[in-house]
Amino acid sequence: MTAWDAAYEAERDAAIVWRTRWAVLLCALCLVIACADVALARPASGALRLKFLGAFLALSTAVGLGTALPARHGAPRLLAVMFGVGIILTLDVYSLVIPHGVAITGASLSATVMGLAILVPWGPGLQTVVSVTAVAAYGGLWFFGSGDAPAFFSTVASSAIVAVVGASLFDRYRRASYVQAWQQERLAALAHDLGEQEHPTGVATRL
């Protein structure tokens, strides 16, 4: 691994940490809105919904606390993937116990995989893991005999594919931008060092 590769990976891990925190905060905001909806508009089904909202809260809290721990190499990516997969699996189970849940979850899973591809800079590899999980989880609804699953499966699958392609394009652009910025910083540092050399032999040595 070259020097700039190591620097890029470290910078990306740091970006994944605070982007994951953003995702946790967005999830917490959605939980507040969902709780208000349950309390004000749908109190009859509140008990069941609150259980699943509690599961989301537990997941968000665990991931949020995880981002506050000292980061090791690769740990931020694993934490972000766990968060994404946890959201997908919770939504999938939730769809089985609420009216029209399969249709709602199809749209939710599509938004989740697309949102994670845009928000978290983890590259196409980990995005593929999350996308495959979403497709497999939604496809598993067929196993439980849901009649609405086939109608929305193509939407989830298409969103998963687009998310992987988008993550790949984002990663290429981010890597190219980082390399260009890194080279500029190195050239600026070299120019500064050369400017401090008093003798031509010192300049030749630095070059």
PDB file of C-alpha atoms in Angstrom:
ATOM      1  CA  MET A   1       0.000   0.000   0.000  1.00  0.00           C
ATOM      2  CA  THR A   2       1.400   3.400  -0.997  1.00  0.00           C
ATOM      3  CA  ALA A   3       1.569   6.377   1.342  1.00  0.00           C
ATOM      4  CA  TRP A   4      -1.389   8.111  -0.221  1.00  0.00           C
ATOM      5  CA  ASP A   5      -3.411   4.876  -0.140  1.00  0.00           C
ATOM      6  CA  ALA A   6      -2.894   4.609   3.605  1.00  0.00           C
ATOM      7  CA  ALA A   7      -3.742   8.280   4.076  1.00  0.00           C
ATOM      8  CA  TYR A   8      -6.866   7.931   1.943  1.00  0.00           C
ATOM      9  CA  GLU A   9      -8.102   4.873   3.846  1.00  0.00           C
ATOM     10  CA  ALA A  10      -7.565   6.628   7.184  1.00  0.00           C
ATOM     11  CA  GLU A  11      -9.407   9.726   5.966  1.00  0.00           C
ATOM     12  CA  ARG A  12     -12.257   7.593   4.627  1.00  0.00           C
ATOM     13  CA  ASP A  13     -12.616   5.747   7.920  1.00  0.00           C
ATOM     14  CA  ALA A  14     -12.861   9.093   9.694  1.00  0.00           C
ATOM     15  CA  ALA A  15     -15.519  10.231   7.195  1.00  0.00           C
ATOM     16  CA  ILE A  16     -17.479   7.015   7.703  1.00  0.00           C
ATOM     17  CA  VAL A  17     -17.546   7.638  11.458  1.00  0.00           C
ATOM     18  CA  TRP A  18     -19.137  11.069  11.272  1.00  0.00           C
ATOM     19  CA  ARG A  19     -21.381  10.127   8.340  1.00  0.00           C
ATOM     20  CA  THR A  20     -22.634   7.185  10.401  1.00  0.00           C
ATOM     21  CA  ARG A  21     -23.357   9.620  13.213  1.00  0.00           C
ATOM     22  CA  TRP A  22     -25.405  11.669  10.757  1.00  0.00           C
ATOM     23  CA  ALA A  23     -27.358   8.552   9.812  1.00  0.00           C
ATOM     24  CA  VAL A  24     -27.981   7.758  13.484  1.00  0.00           C
ATOM     25  CA  LEU A  25     -29.237  11.291  14.097  1.00  0.00           C
ATOM     26  CA  LEU A  26     -31.531  11.093  11.065  1.00  0.00           C
ATOM     27  CA  CYS A  27     -32.859   7.771  12.330  1.00  0.00           C
ATOM     28  CA  ALA A  28     -33.456   9.287  15.769  1.00  0.00           C
ATOM     29  CA  LEU A  29     -35.374  12.162  14.172  1.00  0.00           C
ATOM     30  CA  CYS A  30     -37.528   9.689  12.256  1.00  0.00           C
ATOM     31  CA  LEU A  31     -38.190   7.825  15.495  1.00  0.00           C
ATOM     32  CA  VAL A  32     -39.438  11.003  17.155  1.00  0.00           C
ATOM     33  CA  ILE A  33     -41.784  11.689  14.237  1.00  0.00           C
ATOM     34  CA  ALA A  34     -42.980   8.060  14.224  1.00  0.00           C
ATOM     35  CA  CYS A  35     -43.657   8.118  17.970  1.00  0.00           C
ATOM     36  CA  ALA A  36     -45.668  11.315  17.583  1.00  0.00           C
ATOM     37  CA  ASP A  37     -47.658   9.692  14.764  1.00  0.00           C
ATOM     38  CA  VAL A  38     -48.405   6.664  16.946  1.00  0.00           C
ATOM     39  CA  ALA A  39     -49.426   8.765  19.928  1.00  0.00           C
ATOM     40  CA  LEU A  40     -51.604  11.259  18.046  1.00  0.00           C
ATOM     41  CA  ALA A  41     -52.982   9.491  14.972  1.00  0.00           C
ATOM     42  CA  ARG A  42     -52.851   5.737  15.582  1.00  0.00           C
ATOM     43  CA  PRO A  43     -53.104   4.965  19.293  1.00  0.00           C
ATOM     44  CA  ALA A  44     -54.988   1.679  18.682  1.00  0.00           C
ATOM     45  CA  SER A  45     -51.933  -0.008  17.147  1.00  0.00           C
ATOM     46  CA  GLY A  46     -49.456   1.851  19.289  1.00  0.00           C
ATOM     47  CA  ALA A  47     -48.174  -1.073  21.378  1.00  0.00           C
ATOM     48  CA  LEU A  48     -46.903  -3.089  18.423  1.00  0.00           C
ATOM     49  CA  ARG A  49     -45.425  -0.115  16.638  1.00  0.00           C
ATOM     50  CA  LEU A  50     -43.680   1.098  19.765  1.00  0.00           C
ATOM     51  CA  LYS A  51     -41.957  -2.281  20.119  1.00  0.00           C
ATOM     52  CA  PHE A  52     -40.397  -1.947  16.700  1.00  0.00           C
ATOM     53  CA  LEU A  53     -39.583   1.704  17.295  1.00  0.00           C
ATOM     54  CA  GLY A  54     -37.836   0.538  20.443  1.00  0.00           C
ATOM     55  CA  ALA A  55     -35.798  -1.904  18.334  1.00  0.00           C
ATOM     56  CA  PHE A  56     -34.752   0.945  16.045  1.00  0.00           C
ATOM     57  CA  LEU A  57     -33.867   3.032  19.084  1.00  0.00           C
ATOM     58  CA  ALA A  58     -31.719   0.245  20.531  1.00  0.00           C
ATOM     59  CA  LEU A  59     -29.929  -0.199  17.206  1.00  0.00           C
ATOM     60  CA  SER A  60     -29.328   3.527  16.770  1.00  0.00           C
ATOM     61  CA  THR A  61     -28.107   3.913  20.345  1.00  0.00           C
ATOM     62  CA  ALA A  62     -25.692   0.984  20.069  1.00  0.00           C
ATOM     63  CA  VAL A  63     -24.226   2.255  16.789  1.00  0.00           C
ATOM     64  CA  GLY A  64     -24.074   5.823  18.071  1.00  0.00           C
ATOM     65  CA  LEU A  65     -22.132   4.705  21.141  1.00  0.00           C
ATOM     66  CA  GLY A  66     -19.909   2.582  18.910  1.00  0.00           C
ATOM     67  CA  THR A  67     -18.873   5.621  16.875  1.00  0.00           C
ATOM     68  CA  ALA A  68     -17.688   7.290  20.075  1.00  0.00           C
ATOM     69  CA  LEU A  69     -15.169   4.516  20.781  1.00  0.00           C
ATOM     70  CA  PRO A  70     -11.552   4.759  19.565  1.00  0.00           C
ATOM     71  CA  ALA A  71     -11.570   3.720  15.922  1.00  0.00           C
ATOM     72  CA  ARG A  72      -9.408   0.840  14.733  1.00  0.00           C
ATOM     73  CA  HIS A  73      -8.646   0.054  11.106  1.00  0.00           C
ATOM     74  CA  GLY A  74     -11.795  -1.233   9.427  1.00  0.00           C
ATOM     75  CA  ALA A  75     -13.973  -0.885  12.533  1.00  0.00           C
ATOM     76  CA  PRO A  76     -15.940   2.171  11.284  1.00  0.00           C
ATOM     77  CA  ARG A  77     -16.898   0.308   8.114  1.00  0.00           C
ATOM     78  CA  LEU A  78     -18.046  -2.749  10.050  1.00  0.00           C
ATOM     79  CA  LEU A  79     -20.088  -0.552  12.369  1.00  0.00           C
ATOM     80  CA  ALA A  80     -21.727   1.247   9.443  1.00  0.00           C
ATOM     81  CA  VAL A  81     -22.561  -2.042   7.713  1.00  0.00           C
ATOM     82  CA  MET A  82     -24.078  -3.408  10.923  1.00  0.00           C
ATOM     83  CA  PHE A  83     -26.236  -0.300  11.138  1.00  0.00           C
ATOM     84  CA  GLY A  84     -27.431  -0.618   7.545  1.00  0.00           C
ATOM     85  CA  VAL A  85     -28.108  -4.347   7.793  1.00  0.00           C
ATOM     86  CA  GLY A  86     -29.875  -3.848  11.133  1.00  0.00           C
ATOM     87  CA  ILE A  87     -32.235  -1.277   9.630  1.00  0.00           C
ATOM     88  CA  ILE A  88     -33.013  -3.565   6.689  1.00  0.00           C
ATOM     89  CA  LEU A  89     -33.758  -6.629   8.826  1.00  0.00           C
ATOM     90  CA  THR A  90     -35.893  -4.667  11.278  1.00  0.00           C
ATOM     91  CA  LEU A  91     -37.936  -3.168   8.449  1.00  0.00           C
ATOM     92  CA  ASP A  92     -38.347  -6.607   6.908  1.00  0.00           C
ATOM     93  CA  VAL A  93     -39.727  -8.139  10.101  1.00  0.00           C
ATOM     94  CA  TYR A  94     -41.894  -5.096  10.730  1.00  0.00           C
ATOM     95  CA  SER A  95     -43.535  -5.500   7.325  1.00  0.00           C
ATOM     96  CA  LEU A  96     -44.959  -8.874   8.332  1.00  0.00           C
ATOM     97  CA  VAL A  97     -47.020  -7.564  11.233  1.00  0.00           C
ATOM     98  CA  ILE A  98     -48.587  -4.356   9.949  1.00  0.00           C
ATOM     99  CA  PRO A  99     -51.288  -3.819   7.296  1.00  0.00           C
ATOM    100  CA  HIS A 100     -49.832  -3.231   3.817  1.00  0.00           C
ATOM    101  CA  GLY A 101     -46.413  -3.600   5.389  1.00  0.00           C
ATOM    102  CA  VAL A 102     -44.829  -5.286   2.387  1.00  0.00           C
ATOM    103  CA  ALA A 103     -45.609  -2.395   0.059  1.00  0.00           C
ATOM    104  CA  ILE A 104     -44.427   0.141   2.609  1.00  0.00           C
ATOM    105  CA  THR A 105     -41.237  -1.795   3.297  1.00  0.00           C
ATOM    106  CA  GLY A 106     -40.448  -2.065  -0.410  1.00  0.00           C
ATOM    107  CA  ALA A 107     -40.316   1.712  -0.666  1.00  0.00           C
ATOM    108  CA  SER A 108     -38.475   1.983   2.657  1.00  0.00           C
ATOM    109  CA  LEU A 109     -35.780  -0.497   1.640  1.00  0.00           C
ATOM    110  CA  SER A 110     -35.277   1.285  -1.670  1.00  0.00           C
ATOM    111  CA  ALA A 111     -34.843   4.593   0.135  1.00  0.00           C
ATOM    112  CA  THR A 112     -32.511   2.987   2.685  1.00  0.00           C
ATOM    113  CA  VAL A 113     -30.049   1.473   0.192  1.00  0.00           C
ATOM    114  CA  MET A 114     -30.018   4.634  -1.920  1.00  0.00           C
ATOM    115  CA  GLY A 115     -29.597   6.863   1.119  1.00  0.00           C
ATOM    116  CA  LEU A 116     -26.715   4.808   2.507  1.00  0.00           C
ATOM    117  CA  ALA A 117     -24.959   4.838  -0.873  1.00  0.00           C
ATOM    118  CA  ILE A 118     -25.072   8.633  -0.883  1.00  0.00           C
ATOM    119  CA  LEU A 119     -24.415   9.247   2.807  1.00  0.00           C
ATOM    120  CA  VAL A 120     -21.737   6.688   3.737  1.00  0.00           C
ATOM    121  CA  PRO A 121     -18.491   6.693   1.670  1.00  0.00           C
ATOM    122  CA  TRP A 122     -17.733   2.986   2.134  1.00  0.00           C
ATOM    123  CA  GLY A 123     -17.262   2.088  -1.528  1.00  0.00           C
ATOM    124  CA  PRO A 124     -18.976  -0.464  -3.774  1.00  0.00           C
ATOM    125  CA  GLY A 125     -17.882  -3.546  -1.828  1.00  0.00           C
ATOM    126  CA  LEU A 126     -19.720  -2.834   1.404  1.00  0.00           C
ATOM    127  CA  GLN A 127     -22.600  -1.245  -0.482  1.00  0.00           C
ATOM    128  CA  THR A 128     -22.991  -4.562  -2.296  1.00  0.00           C
ATOM    129  CA  VAL A 129     -23.281  -6.335   1.062  1.00  0.00           C
ATOM    130  CA  VAL A 130     -26.057  -3.994   2.159  1.00  0.00           C
ATOM    131  CA  SER A 131     -27.843  -4.126  -1.204  1.00  0.00           C
ATOM    132  CA  VAL A 132     -27.732  -7.922  -1.368  1.00  0.00           C
ATOM    133  CA  THR A 133     -29.085  -8.062   2.177  1.00  0.00           C
ATOM    134  CA  ALA A 134     -31.985  -5.807   1.202  1.00  0.00           C
ATOM    135  CA  VAL A 135     -32.844  -7.884  -1.872  1.00  0.00           C
ATOM    136  CA  ALA A 136     -32.539 -11.172   0.038  1.00  0.00           C
ATOM    137  CA  ALA A 137     -34.597  -9.893   2.965  1.00  0.00           C
ATOM    138  CA  TYR A 138     -37.376  -8.616   0.725  1.00  0.00           C
ATOM    139  CA  GLY A 139     -37.236 -11.730  -1.414  1.00  0.00           C
ATOM    140  CA  GLY A 140     -37.619 -13.760   1.775  1.00  0.00           C
ATOM    141  CA  LEU A 141     -41.112 -12.350   2.125  1.00  0.00           C
ATOM    142  CA  TRP A 142     -42.108 -14.689  -0.700  1.00  0.00           C
ATOM    143  CA  PHE A 143     -41.207 -17.551   1.613  1.00  0.00           C
ATOM    144  CA  PHE A 144     -43.845 -16.332   4.040  1.00  0.00           C
ATOM    145  CA  GLY A 145     -46.429 -16.222   1.256  1.00  0.00           C
ATOM    146  CA  SER A 146     -46.846 -12.469   0.932  1.00  0.00           C
ATOM    147  CA  GLY A 147     -48.840 -11.721  -2.200  1.00  0.00           C
ATOM    148  CA  ASP A 148     -47.565  -8.137  -2.488  1.00  0.00           C
ATOM    149  CA  ALA A 149     -43.869  -9.019  -2.534  1.00  0.00           C
ATOM    150  CA  PRO A 150     -43.538  -9.892  -6.272  1.00  0.00           C
ATOM    151  CA  ALA A 151     -45.046  -6.559  -7.304  1.00  0.00           C
ATOM    152  CA  PHE A 152     -42.391  -4.535  -5.483  1.00  0.00           C
ATOM    153  CA  PHE A 153     -39.418  -6.883  -5.739  1.00  0.00           C
ATOM    154  CA  SER A 154     -38.228  -5.335  -9.003  1.00  0.00           C
ATOM    155  CA  THR A 155     -38.242  -1.898  -7.366  1.00  0.00           C
ATOM    156  CA  VAL A 156     -36.073  -3.060  -4.485  1.00  0.00           C
ATOM    157  CA  ALA A 157     -33.721  -4.967  -6.805  1.00  0.00           C
ATOM    158  CA  SER A 158     -33.359  -1.988  -9.162  1.00  0.00           C
ATOM    159  CA  SER A 159     -32.647   0.361  -6.263  1.00  0.00           C
ATOM    160  CA  ALA A 160     -30.039  -2.052  -4.915  1.00  0.00           C
ATOM    161  CA  ILE A 161     -28.234  -2.183  -8.264  1.00  0.00           C
ATOM    162  CA  VAL A 162     -28.330   1.587  -8.715  1.00  0.00           C
ATOM    163  CA  ALA A 163     -27.015   2.035  -5.178  1.00  0.00           C
ATOM    164  CA  VAL A 164     -23.986  -0.175  -5.889  1.00  0.00           C
ATOM    165  CA  VAL A 165     -23.239   1.643  -9.150  1.00  0.00           C
ATOM    166  CA  GLY A 166     -23.652   4.999  -7.425  1.00  0.00           C
ATOM    167  CA  ALA A 167     -21.343   3.977  -4.570  1.00  0.00           C
ATOM    168  CA  SER A 168     -18.727   2.915  -7.117  1.00  0.00           C
ATOM    169  CA  LEU A 169     -18.917   6.245  -8.947  1.00  0.00           C
ATOM    170  CA  PHE A 170     -18.804   8.209  -5.689  1.00  0.00           C
ATOM    171  CA  ASP A 171     -15.758   6.221  -4.562  1.00  0.00           C
ATOM    172  CA  ARG A 172     -13.899   6.792  -7.829  1.00  0.00           C
ATOM    173  CA  TYR A 173     -14.577  10.530  -7.728  1.00  0.00           C
ATOM    174  CA  ARG A 174     -13.639  10.768  -4.056  1.00  0.00           C
ATOM    175  CA  ARG A 175     -10.420   8.807  -4.567  1.00  0.00           C
ATOM    176  CA  ALA A 176      -9.396  10.879  -7.597  1.00  0.00           C
ATOM    177  CA  SER A 177     -10.121  14.118  -5.747  1.00  0.00           C
ATOM    178  CA  TYR A 178      -8.128  12.957  -2.742  1.00  0.00           C
ATOM    179  CA  VAL A 179      -5.137  11.951  -4.869  1.00  0.00           C
ATOM    180  CA  GLN A 180      -5.150  15.329  -6.591  1.00  0.00           C
ATOM    181  CA  ALA A 181      -5.367  17.206  -3.275  1.00  0.00           C
ATOM    182  CA  TRP A 182      -2.640  14.994  -1.759  1.00  0.00           C
ATOM    183  CA  GLN A 183      -0.307  15.640  -4.685  1.00  0.00           C
ATOM    184  CA  GLN A 184      -0.915  19.383  -4.461  1.00  0.00           C
ATOM    185  CA  GLU A 185      -0.129  19.370  -0.749  1.00  0.00           C
ATOM    186  CA  ARG A 186       3.089  17.431  -1.348  1.00  0.00           C
ATOM    187  CA  LEU A 187       4.147  19.781  -4.142  1.00  0.00           C
ATOM    188  CA  ALA A 188       3.390  22.825  -1.971  1.00  0.00           C
ATOM    189  CA  ALA A 189       5.456  21.351   0.885  1.00  0.00           C
ATOM    190  CA  LEU A 190       8.307  20.584  -1.506  1.00  0.00           C
ATOM    191  CA  ALA A 191       8.204  24.108  -2.940  1.00  0.00           C
ATOM    192  CA  HIS A 192       8.352  25.519   0.582  1.00  0.00           C
ATOM    193  CA  ASP A 193      11.349  23.344   1.456  1.00  0.00           C
ATOM    194  CA  LEU A 194      13.146  24.294  -1.748  1.00  0.00           C
ATOM    195  CA  GLY A 195      12.500  27.953  -1.074  1.00  0.00           C
ATOM    196  CA  GLU A 196      14.392  27.649   2.214  1.00  0.00           C
ATOM    197  CA  GLN A 197      17.499  26.191   0.558  1.00  0.00           C
ATOM    198  CA  GLU A 198      20.269  28.771   0.302  1.00  0.00           C
ATOM    199  CA  HIS A 199      22.578  26.931  -2.072  1.00  0.00           C
ATOM    200  CA  PRO A 200      21.901  25.306  -5.473  1.00  0.00           C
ATOM    201  CA  THR A 201      23.377  22.033  -4.202  1.00  0.00           C
ATOM    202  CA  GLY A 202      20.675  21.888  -1.557  1.00  0.00           C
ATOM    203  CA  VAL A 203      18.002  22.300  -4.219  1.00  0.00           C
ATOM    204  CA  ALA A 204      19.500  19.501  -6.296  1.00  0.00           C
ATOM    205  CA  THR A 205      19.592  17.255  -3.237  1.00  0.00           C
ATOM    206  CA  ARG A 206      15.876  17.839  -2.474  1.00  0.00           C
ATOM    207  CA  LEU A 207      14.926  17.130  -6.097  1.00  0.00           C
TER     208      LEU A 207
END
